[in-house]
Coordinates of C-alpha atoms and ligand atoms in Angstrom, one line a residue:
X23 CA 0.0 -0.2 -0.1
X24 CA 2.7 2.5 0.5
X25 CA 6.2 1.3 -1.3
X26 CA 6.7 1.7 -4.9
X27 CA 5.6 -0.9 -7.1
X28 CA 6.4 -1.4 -10.9
X29 CA 3.6 -1.6 -12.9
X30 CA 3.3 -5.3 -14.2
X31 CA 3.8 -6.3 -17.8
X32 CA 0.0 -7.3 -18.2
X33 CA -1.0 -4.0 -16.3
X34 CA 0.5 -1.5 -18.4
X35 CA -1.1 1.8 -18.1
X36 CA -2.9 3.0 -21.2
X37 CA -6.3 4.7 -22.1
X38 CA -8.0 1.6 -21.1
X39 CA -6.4 0.8 -18.0
X40 CA -5.5 4.4 -16.5
X41 CA -4.3 5.4 -13.2
X42 CA -7.5 6.1 -11.1
X43 CA -7.5 8.8 -8.4
X44 CA -10.2 8.8 -6.2
X45 CA -11.5 12.3 -4.3
X46 CA -10.2 16.1 -6.0
X47 CA -9.2 17.2 -2.7
X48 CA -5.8 18.8 -2.2
X49 CA -4.4 15.3 -1.7
X50 CA -6.0 13.9 -4.6
X51 CA -5.4 16.9 -7.1
X52 CA -1.4 17.0 -6.2
X53 CA -1.1 13.6 -7.3
X54 CA -2.9 14.4 -10.5
X55 CA -0.5 17.3 -10.8
X56 CA 2.4 15.4 -10.4
X57 CA 1.1 13.1 -13.0
X58 CA 0.2 15.5 -15.7
X59 CA 3.8 17.1 -15.1
X60 CA 5.5 13.6 -16.0
X61 CA 3.0 13.5 -19.0
X62 CA 3.0 9.9 -20.1
X63 CA 0.5 8.3 -17.7
X64 CA -3.2 8.3 -18.7
X65 CA -5.4 9.0 -15.5
X66 CA -8.7 9.8 -14.4
X67 CA -10.0 11.5 -11.0
X68 CA -13.4 10.6 -9.4
X69 CA -15.1 13.1 -7.3
X70 CA -18.2 12.5 -5.6
X71 CA -18.9 16.4 -5.1
X72 CA -19.6 18.8 -7.9
X73 CA -16.7 20.5 -7.2
X74 CA -12.8 20.2 -6.5
X75 CA -10.8 20.9 -3.6
X76 CA -12.4 19.0 -0.7
X77 CA -12.2 20.9 2.7
X78 CA -9.3 22.9 1.4
X79 CA -11.9 24.9 -1.1
X80 CA -12.6 28.4 -1.1
X81 CA -16.3 29.1 -0.9
X82 CA -17.8 32.6 -2.9
X83 CA -20.8 34.3 -1.9
X84 CA -21.3 37.9 -3.7
X85 CA -18.1 40.1 -2.8
X86 CA -17.0 37.4 0.1
X87 CA -14.9 34.8 0.2
X88 CA -14.1 32.0 2.8
X89 CA -12.1 28.7 3.6
X90 CA -13.8 26.1 5.8
X91 CA -12.5 27.3 8.7
X92 CA -9.3 29.2 7.9
X93 CA -6.3 27.4 6.0
X94 CA -3.0 28.9 6.3
X95 CA 0.0 27.7 4.1
X96 CA 3.1 26.4 6.2
X97 CA 5.4 23.9 5.3
X98 CA 9.2 22.9 6.2
X99 CA 9.3 20.9 3.0
X100 CA 10.9 23.2 0.1
X101 CA 9.4 21.3 -2.8
X102 CA 6.2 21.2 -1.5
X103 CA 6.5 25.0 -0.9
X104 CA 8.0 24.9 -4.4
X105 CA 4.6 23.4 -6.2
X106 CA 2.8 26.0 -4.3
X107 CA 4.5 28.8 -5.4
X108 CA 4.1 28.0 -9.0
X109 CA 0.6 27.0 -8.9
X110 CA -0.3 30.5 -6.8
X111 CA 1.8 32.3 -8.7
X112 CA 1.8 36.3 -7.6
X113 CA -1.2 35.8 -5.7
X114 CA 0.9 34.0 -2.6
X115 CA 0.9 36.6 0.3
X116 CA 2.9 36.4 3.1
X117 CA 0.8 37.2 6.1
X118 CA 1.6 38.4 9.8
X119 CA 0.4 36.0 12.1
X120 CA -2.0 37.1 15.3
X121 CA -4.3 35.0 17.0
X122 CA -5.5 35.1 20.5
X123 CA -7.6 32.8 22.9
X124 CA -10.3 34.1 25.4
X125 CA -9.4 33.2 28.8
X126 CA -12.0 34.4 31.3
X127 CA -13.0 37.7 29.3
X128 CA -9.4 38.4 28.3
X129 CA -7.5 38.0 25.0
X130 CA -4.1 36.7 25.0
X131 CA -1.6 36.0 22.6
X132 CA -1.8 32.5 20.7
X133 CA -0.3 30.0 20.1
X134 CA 0.4 30.0 24.0
X135 CA 4.2 29.9 24.8
X136 CA 4.9 28.7 28.4
X137 CA 5.8 32.5 29.3
X138 CA 2.7 33.9 28.3
X139 CA 0.6 31.0 29.8
X140 CA 2.3 31.4 33.3
X141 CA 2.3 35.4 33.2
X142 CA -1.7 35.3 32.5
X143 CA -2.1 33.2 35.6
X144 CA -1.0 36.0 37.9
X145 CA 1.4 35.7 41.0
X146 CA -1.3 33.5 42.8
X147 CA -2.2 31.5 39.9
X148 CA 1.7 30.8 38.8
X149 CA 2.5 29.9 42.6
X150 CA -0.3 27.4 42.5
X151 CA 0.9 26.1 39.3
X152 CA 4.2 26.0 40.4
X153 CA 3.5 23.1 43.8
X154 CA 1.0 21.3 41.3
X155 CA 4.0 20.5 38.8
X156 CA 6.4 19.6 42.0
X157 CA 3.5 17.6 43.5
X158 CA 2.9 15.7 40.1
X159 CA 6.8 15.0 39.5
X160 CA 7.0 14.0 43.1
X161 CA 4.1 11.6 42.7
X162 CA 5.6 10.1 39.4
X163 CA 8.8 9.4 41.1
X164 CA 7.5 7.9 44.0
X165 CA 4.7 5.7 42.2
X166 CA 7.6 5.2 39.2
X167 CA 4.7 5.6 37.1
X168 CA 4.7 8.1 34.4
X169 CA 3.4 6.3 31.7
X170 CA 2.1 8.6 28.8
X171 CA -0.7 6.4 27.2
X172 CA -3.5 9.1 26.8
X173 CA -3.3 12.9 26.4
X174 CA -4.5 13.8 30.1
X175 CA -1.3 12.1 31.1
X176 CA 1.2 13.6 28.9
X177 CA -0.2 17.0 29.7
X178 CA -0.1 16.1 33.4
X179 CA 3.3 15.0 33.2
X180 CA 4.3 18.2 31.2
X181 CA 2.6 20.9 33.1
X182 CA 0.8 19.8 36.4
X183 CA -2.9 19.6 37.1
X184 CA -3.5 23.5 37.1
X185 CA -1.7 24.7 34.0
X186 CA -3.3 21.2 32.5
X187 CA -6.9 22.2 34.0
X188 CA -6.8 26.0 32.8
X189 CA -5.4 25.6 29.6
X190 CA -5.8 22.1 28.0
X191 CA -8.7 20.2 29.2
X192 CA -11.5 22.3 28.5
X193 CA -10.6 23.3 25.2
X194 CA -9.4 19.6 24.1
X195 CA -12.8 18.0 25.2
X196 CA -14.6 20.6 23.5
X197 CA -13.1 20.0 20.2
X198 CA -12.8 16.5 20.1
X199 CA -15.8 15.3 22.3
X200 CA -14.4 13.1 24.4
X201 CA -12.5 13.3 27.9
X202 CA -8.8 13.6 27.6
X203 CA -8.3 10.5 29.6
X204 CA -9.9 8.8 26.4
X205 CA -7.7 10.5 24.1
X206 CA -4.8 8.7 22.9
X207 CA -1.3 11.0 23.6
X208 CA -0.5 10.3 20.0
X209 CA -2.5 13.5 19.3
X210 CA -0.1 15.5 21.6
X211 CA 2.9 14.2 20.0
X212 CA 1.9 14.7 16.6
X213 CA 0.6 18.3 17.1
X214 CA 1.7 19.8 20.0
X215 CA 5.7 21.1 20.2
X216 CA 7.7 19.5 23.1
X217 CA 6.9 22.1 25.9
X218 CA 6.9 21.3 29.3
X219 CA 6.4 23.4 32.7
X220 CA 10.7 23.1 32.2
X221 CA 10.5 25.1 29.3
X222 CA 8.2 27.5 30.4
X223 CA 10.7 28.5 33.8
X224 CA 13.4 28.4 31.4
X225 CA 11.8 30.6 28.8
X226 CA 11.2 33.3 31.3
X227 CA 14.6 33.4 32.5
X228 CA 16.6 33.2 29.3
X229 CA 13.9 35.0 26.6
X230 CA 12.3 37.7 28.8
X231 CA 9.8 39.0 26.7
X232 CA 9.9 37.1 23.8
X233 CA 6.9 36.1 22.0
X234 CA 7.3 33.7 18.6
X235 CA 3.4 34.1 17.7
X236 CA 4.0 37.8 17.0
X237 CA 6.6 37.2 14.7
X238 CA 5.5 34.2 12.9
X239 CA 4.1 34.5 9.3
X240 CA 2.6 32.1 6.7
X241 CA 1.7 32.0 3.4
X242 CA -1.6 32.7 2.0
X243 CA -3.5 32.7 -1.6
X244 CA -4.7 36.3 -2.0
X245 CA -8.2 34.7 -3.0
X246 CA -8.4 32.0 -0.3
X247 CA -6.4 28.5 0.1
X248 CA -8.8 27.0 -2.5
X249 CA -6.3 28.7 -5.0
X250 CA -3.9 26.0 -4.4
X251 CA -6.1 23.0 -5.3
X252 CA -7.9 24.9 -8.2
X253 CA -4.4 25.9 -9.2
X254 CA -3.4 22.4 -9.5
X255 CA -6.3 21.4 -11.0
X256 CA -6.3 23.8 -13.9
X257 CA -3.1 22.2 -15.2
X258 CA -4.9 19.0 -16.2
X259 CA -5.4 18.5 -19.9
X260 CA -6.9 15.5 -22.1
X261 CA -6.8 12.8 -22.5
X262 CA -6.5 13.4 -18.3
X263 CA -9.8 14.2 -16.7
X264 CA -11.3 15.1 -13.2
X265 CA -15.1 13.8 -13.2
X266 CA -16.9 15.8 -10.5
X267 CA -20.4 14.2 -9.1
X268 CA -18.8 10.6 -9.7
X269 CA -18.7 8.6 -6.3
X270 CA -16.7 5.7 -6.4
X271 CA -19.1 3.4 -5.1
X272 CA -17.1 0.0 -5.4
X273 CA -13.3 -1.1 -5.8
X274 CA -12.9 -4.6 -7.0
X275 CA -9.8 -6.7 -6.4
X276 CA -8.1 -10.0 -6.9
X277 CA -6.7 -10.2 -3.5
X278 CA -3.6 -9.1 -4.9
X279 CA -4.0 -5.9 -6.9
X280 CA -6.9 -3.5 -7.5
X281 CA -8.5 -4.2 -11.0
X282 CA -11.7 -1.8 -11.1
X283 CA -13.1 1.0 -10.0
X284 CA -16.8 1.0 -9.9
X285 CA -18.3 5.0 -10.0
X286 CA -22.4 6.1 -9.7
X287 CA -22.8 8.2 -12.8
X288 CA -25.1 11.6 -12.2
X289 CA -28.2 9.1 -13.5
X290 CA -27.6 6.7 -11.1
X291 CA -25.9 4.0 -13.1
X292 CA -22.9 2.0 -11.8
X293 CA -20.2 2.1 -14.1
X294 CA -17.0 0.0 -14.0
X295 CA -13.5 1.4 -15.1
X296 CA -10.4 -0.8 -15.4
X297 CA -7.5 0.4 -13.4
X298 CA -4.2 -0.2 -13.2
X299 CA -2.8 1.5 -10.1
X300 CA -5.6 3.1 -7.8
X301 CA -4.3 6.4 -5.8
X302 CA -7.4 6.7 -3.0
X303 CA -8.1 9.8 -0.6
X304 CA -11.2 8.3 0.3
X305 CA -11.6 7.8 4.3
X306 CA -9.9 4.3 4.9
X307 CA -13.2 3.0 6.9
X308 CA -15.4 3.9 3.8
X309 CA -12.9 2.3 1.1
X310 CA -13.0 -1.0 3.7
X311 CA -16.8 -1.2 2.9
X312 CA -16.3 -0.7 -0.7
X313 CA -14.1 -3.3 -1.6
X314 CA -15.3 -6.2 -4.1
X315 CA -15.2 -8.8 -2.7
X316 CA -15.3 -7.6 1.1
X317 CA -12.7 -7.9 3.6
X318 CA -12.8 -10.2 6.3
X319 CA -15.2 -9.1 9.1
X320 CA -12.0 -8.4 11.4
X321 CA -11.1 -5.7 9.1
X322 CA -14.5 -4.3 8.8
X323 CA -14.9 -4.1 12.4
X324 CA -11.5 -2.4 12.8
X325 CA -13.0 0.3 9.9
X326 CA -16.2 0.6 12.1
X327 CA -14.0 1.1 15.4
X328 CA -12.3 4.4 13.6
X329 CA -14.1 7.6 14.4
X330 CA -14.2 10.9 13.0
X331 CA -14.9 14.5 14.5
X332 CA -17.6 16.4 12.4
X333 CA -18.0 20.2 12.3
X334 CA -20.2 22.6 11.1
X335 CA -19.1 25.8 10.0
X336 CA -21.4 28.8 10.1
X337 CA -20.5 31.9 7.9
X338 CA -21.9 35.5 9.6
X339 CA -22.0 38.3 7.1
X340 CA -21.7 41.4 8.9
X341 CA -22.5 45.1 8.5
X342 CA -19.2 46.2 10.2
X343 CA -16.1 47.0 8.4
X344 CA -13.9 44.8 10.9
X345 CA -14.2 43.1 14.0
X346 CA -10.7 42.1 15.2
X347 CA -7.3 42.4 14.2
X348 CA -6.7 38.8 14.4
X349 CA -6.9 35.5 11.8
X350 CA -8.0 33.0 14.4
X351 CA -9.7 33.5 17.6
X352 CA -9.6 30.7 20.5
X353 CA -12.8 30.2 22.4
X354 CA -12.1 27.4 24.8
X355 CA -15.6 28.3 27.3
X356 CA -17.7 25.2 27.9
X357 CA -20.6 27.9 28.0
X358 CA -19.9 29.1 24.1
X359 CA -20.7 26.5 21.3
X360 CA -18.1 27.2 19.2
X361 CA -14.2 26.5 19.3
X362 CA -12.8 29.2 17.1
X363 CA -13.8 31.9 14.2
X364 CA -12.1 33.4 12.2
X365 CA -12.3 36.7 10.1
X366 CA -11.1 35.8 6.5
X367 CA -10.6 39.4 5.4
X368 CA -7.2 39.8 8.0
X369 CA -5.8 37.0 5.9
X370 CA -6.2 38.5 2.7
X371 CA -8.2 42.1 1.7
X372 CA -9.8 40.0 -1.2
X373 CA -11.6 38.1 0.9
X374 CA -14.4 40.6 1.8
X375 CA -15.4 44.1 0.8
X376 CA -13.8 47.3 2.4
X377 CA -16.9 48.2 4.8
X378 CA -18.2 44.9 5.4
X379 CA -16.7 41.6 7.2
X380 CA -17.7 38.3 7.6
X381 CA -16.8 36.1 10.5
X382 CA -16.4 32.1 9.9
X383 CA -17.6 29.9 13.3
X384 CA -16.4 26.5 14.1
X385 CA -18.9 24.3 15.6
X386 CA -16.9 20.9 16.4
X387 CA -19.5 18.1 16.6
X388 CA -20.9 14.4 15.7
X389 CA -23.4 13.8 12.8
X390 CA -26.8 13.8 14.3
X391 CA -26.1 15.4 17.2
X392 CA -28.1 18.8 18.7
X393 CA -25.7 21.1 16.7
X394 CA -25.4 18.8 13.6
X395 CA -29.3 19.2 13.7
X396 CA -29.9 22.2 14.4
X397 CA -31.5 24.8 11.7
X398 CA -29.3 27.6 10.2
X399 CA -31.2 30.1 11.7
X400 CA -30.9 28.5 15.3
X401 CA -27.1 28.1 15.1
X402 CA -26.5 31.7 13.5
X403 CA -29.1 33.4 16.2
X404 CA -26.5 31.5 19.0
X405 CA -23.7 32.5 17.2
X406 CA -24.5 36.0 17.3
X407 CA -25.6 35.7 21.1
X408 CA -22.3 34.6 22.4
X409 CA -20.4 36.8 19.9
X410 CA -22.6 39.8 21.1
X411 CA -22.3 38.7 24.8
X412 CA -18.5 38.4 24.9
X413 CA -18.2 42.1 23.0
X414 CA -16.8 41.0 19.3
X415 CA -20.0 42.2 17.5
X416 CA -23.5 44.0 17.7
X417 CA -26.5 41.8 17.3
X418 CA -27.8 44.3 14.8
X419 CA -24.8 43.8 12.4
X420 CA -26.0 40.2 11.4
X421 CA -26.6 40.7 7.2
X422 CA -26.6 37.1 6.2
X423 CA -25.3 33.6 7.1
X424 CA -24.9 30.2 5.7
X425 CA -23.7 27.0 6.9
X426 CA -21.5 23.9 5.5
X427 CA -21.8 20.5 7.2
X428 CA -18.4 18.5 7.1
X429 CA -18.8 14.8 8.0
X430 CA -15.3 13.5 9.0
X431 CA -13.4 16.6 9.5
X432 CA -10.9 14.9 11.7
X433 CA -9.7 11.8 12.5
X434 CA -10.1 10.9 16.2
X435 CA -7.3 9.8 18.5
X436 CA -9.3 7.8 20.8
X437 CA -7.5 5.1 22.8
X438 CA -7.6 1.8 21.0
X439 CA -7.8 3.5 17.7
X440 CA -3.8 2.5 16.8
X441 CA -4.7 -1.1 17.0
X442 CA -7.8 -0.7 14.9
X443 CA -5.8 1.5 12.2
X444 CA -3.2 -1.2 11.9
X445 CA -5.4 -4.1 11.4
X446 CA -7.1 -2.2 8.8
X447 CA -3.8 -1.4 7.2
X448 CA -2.3 -4.7 7.5
X449 CA -5.2 -6.2 5.5
X450 CA -5.1 -3.3 2.9
X451 CA -1.1 -3.8 2.5
X452 CA -2.1 -7.1 0.6
X453 CA -2.7 -4.5 -2.5
X454 CA -0.1 -3.8 -4.5
X455 CA -1.2 -1.0 -6.7
X456 CA -3.2 0.7 -4.0
X457 CA -1.9 4.1 -2.7
X458 CA -3.7 6.0 0.4
X459 CA -3.4 9.5 0.6
X460 CA -4.5 12.3 2.5
X461 CA -6.2 13.0 5.7
X462 CA -8.9 10.3 5.7
X463 CA -7.4 7.9 3.7
X464 CA -4.3 7.4 5.8
X465 CA -6.2 8.5 9.4
X466 CA -3.4 11.0 9.9
X467 CA -4.3 14.3 11.5
X468 CA -1.7 17.0 10.3
X469 CA -1.7 19.9 7.7
X470 CA -2.1 20.1 4.3
X471 CA 1.2 20.2 3.2
X472 CA 2.0 16.7 4.2
X473 CA -1.1 15.5 2.3
X474 CA 0.1 17.4 -1.0
X475 CA 3.4 15.7 -0.4
X476 CA 1.5 12.3 -0.2
X477 CA 0.1 12.8 -3.2
X478 CA 3.2 14.1 -4.9
X479 CA 4.9 10.9 -3.9
X480 CA 2.0 8.7 -4.3
X481 CA 2.1 9.8 -8.2
X482 CA 5.8 9.6 -8.4
X483 CA 5.8 6.1 -6.9
X484 CA 3.2 5.1 -10.0
X485 CA 6.1 6.0 -12.2
X486 CA 8.5 4.2 -10.5
X487 CA 10.0 5.9 -7.6
X488 CA 9.9 4.2 -4.3
X489 CA 9.4 6.6 -1.4
X490 CA 7.7 5.4 1.7
X491 CA 4.4 7.1 2.1
X492 CA 4.1 6.0 5.7
X493 CA 6.6 8.5 6.8
X494 CA 5.1 11.5 5.4
X495 CA 3.4 13.7 8.3
X496 CA 5.4 11.9 11.0
X497 CA 8.7 13.5 10.5
X498 CA 10.2 15.1 13.9
X499 CA 10.5 18.5 14.4
X500 CA 6.9 19.3 12.8
X501 CA 4.3 19.9 15.8
X502 CA 4.7 23.3 16.6
X503 CA 1.7 24.4 18.4
X504 CA 0.4 24.3 22.4
X505 CA -3.2 23.0 21.1
X506 CA -4.7 21.9 17.9
X507 CA -4.6 24.2 14.7
X508 CA -5.5 22.7 11.7
Ligands
FAD625 C1 -11.6 23.4 10.1 C2 -10.3 23.0 9.8 C3 -9.2 24.0 9.6 C4 -8.0 23.5 8.9 N1 -7.1 24.4 8.5 C5 -6.0 24.0 8.0 C6 -4.5 24.8 7.8 O1 -4.7 26.1 8.6 N2 -3.6 24.7 7.2 C7 -3.7 23.3 6.7 O2 -2.8 23.2 6.1 N3 -4.7 22.7 6.7 C8 -5.5 22.8 7.2 N4 -6.6 21.6 7.2 C9 -6.6 20.8 7.1 C10 -7.1 20.6 5.3 O3 -8.3 20.9 5.2 C11 -6.9 19.0 5.3 O4 -6.0 18.6 5.3 C12 -7.2 19.1 3.4 O5 -8.2 19.2 2.9 C13 -7.1 17.4 3.6 O6 -7.3 17.1 2.1 P1 -7.5 15.6 1.3 O7 -7.4 15.5 0.0 O8 -7.0 14.8 2.2 O9 -9.1 15.1 1.8 P2 -10.6 16.1 1.5 O10 -10.3 17.5 1.9 O11 -11.3 15.5 2.3 O12 -10.6 15.6 0.0 C14 -11.0 14.1 -0.2 C15 -12.0 14.4 -1.5 O13 -12.4 12.9 -1.8 C16 -13.9 13.3 -2.2 N5 -14.6 11.7 -1.9 C17 -14.9 11.1 -0.7 N6 -15.3 9.8 -1.0 C18 -15.2 9.7 -2.2 C19 -15.6 8.5 -3.0 N7 -16.4 7.7 -2.6 N8 -15.8 9.0 -4.2 C20 -15.2 10.1 -5.0 N9 -14.6 10.9 -4.3 C21 -15.0 11.1 -3.1 C22 -14.1 14.1 -1.6 O14 -15.7 14.8 -1.6 C23 -13.2 15.4 -0.8 O15 -13.5 15.7 -2.1 C24 -8.0 22.4 8.4 C25 -9.2 21.5 8.1 C26 -10.2 21.6 8.7 C27 -11.4 20.9 8.8

């Protein structure tokens, strides 16, 4: 599933047996972009929706543009940045980053730096944090147990109970919908920089007054993040194609290779496309259910056990020139339904007209729950109430609104997920010509630059390279924030 495989003699890629890519999100179009550049291998992309870009697309409504939750572009991979610079060209802006988090009615800079976090506690709070941290260290020493299977344990070991409860517990549980004691420590290892209370103290002594978050920058396309997948898709030429409104509903195999992909045409008919190589960005659990013949029950059960976090994104169009100077505002309070909002015009001036603005509000939820099922009007009225009560907007600024329901926005690293994932991956590894790429196909929670990289490298493997796709997104030194960001 992950290594390079030379196409068998009988399976040479040709117009009758092309490379098939499932999904035209950023991972799928990156694969298509690389194959188009190679010029020789015919391919077809099947996308179930009527648009391309997946969750990386930018929506346009009148004079407004917005992402489905603001998407900054950030990478340490020069080859990925080069691709993005090439497709976006002169429209790629460098944006100064300003984000804050609302704690007890005060906005403090975000991502939280240890010094920042301690300072905002005041003298008494900081003293309590020190005592708690000392007690935790002593307790670990006496019990000899500092195992870190859960996120809760991971955070307690580094920060002590006081800091953990203030800065981690509420926001994390609101975001993921499960107690921190059921969230795997993998989440922290992958997404959070190796910070600790010790670092906080060192920071306080040696780097007085420095706040990295204020000097950080990121790249952002002038007309929204969607310019990246759009730019890649625009390079696709006949005979290669991207077909939208073409869900993949079946994946045929002979036990060793994927032999054909079944799609549903817009008039409801099933159509079979033979394929010699299959690059899939379909959620890994959904893919398992599409295999024909079906996998053993153990693999199907493993697929069912993988859980995702869903979202509703609500955009409020406001009769006000600007609400904040920030890109994102994080809201950990359990009393407020949303976790975060962003103001697109602070990312690029082209995202809203000069005299008006929009806020894009993120609700984390599960399909079918109260938030997911709320009417648009209900959600908009709740959001306006909360934003007005916290002093961000006036109630009568609301001009219009729209919502997007986003199933499977994030893979959930719930305790036990690793075994389920492993079972499923072990089963899928038998298919020599299957390459899983992207967030939900790999069940890897990271940022888009890695999904772009997966798409590019899966395409290169099809062409004969030998990249190990499993390593992508797991490189060390990548996690960089004190809480979830993307
Ligand atoms: C709120 C939010 C904020 C984010 N912020 C950032 C950020 O700041 N920076 C950053 O780098 N990343 C960010 N991300 C991550 C980014 O959106 C995703 O990483 C990226 O979109 C994943 O791309 P993908 O191609 O793997 O998946 P997707 O975007 O999900 O694309 C998969 C595509 O496959 C299609 N598909 C699924 N099933 C089928 C099927 N059966 N047949 C055919 N097609 C199918 C889907 O319709 C979709 O178009 C954010 C994500 C969210 C949710």
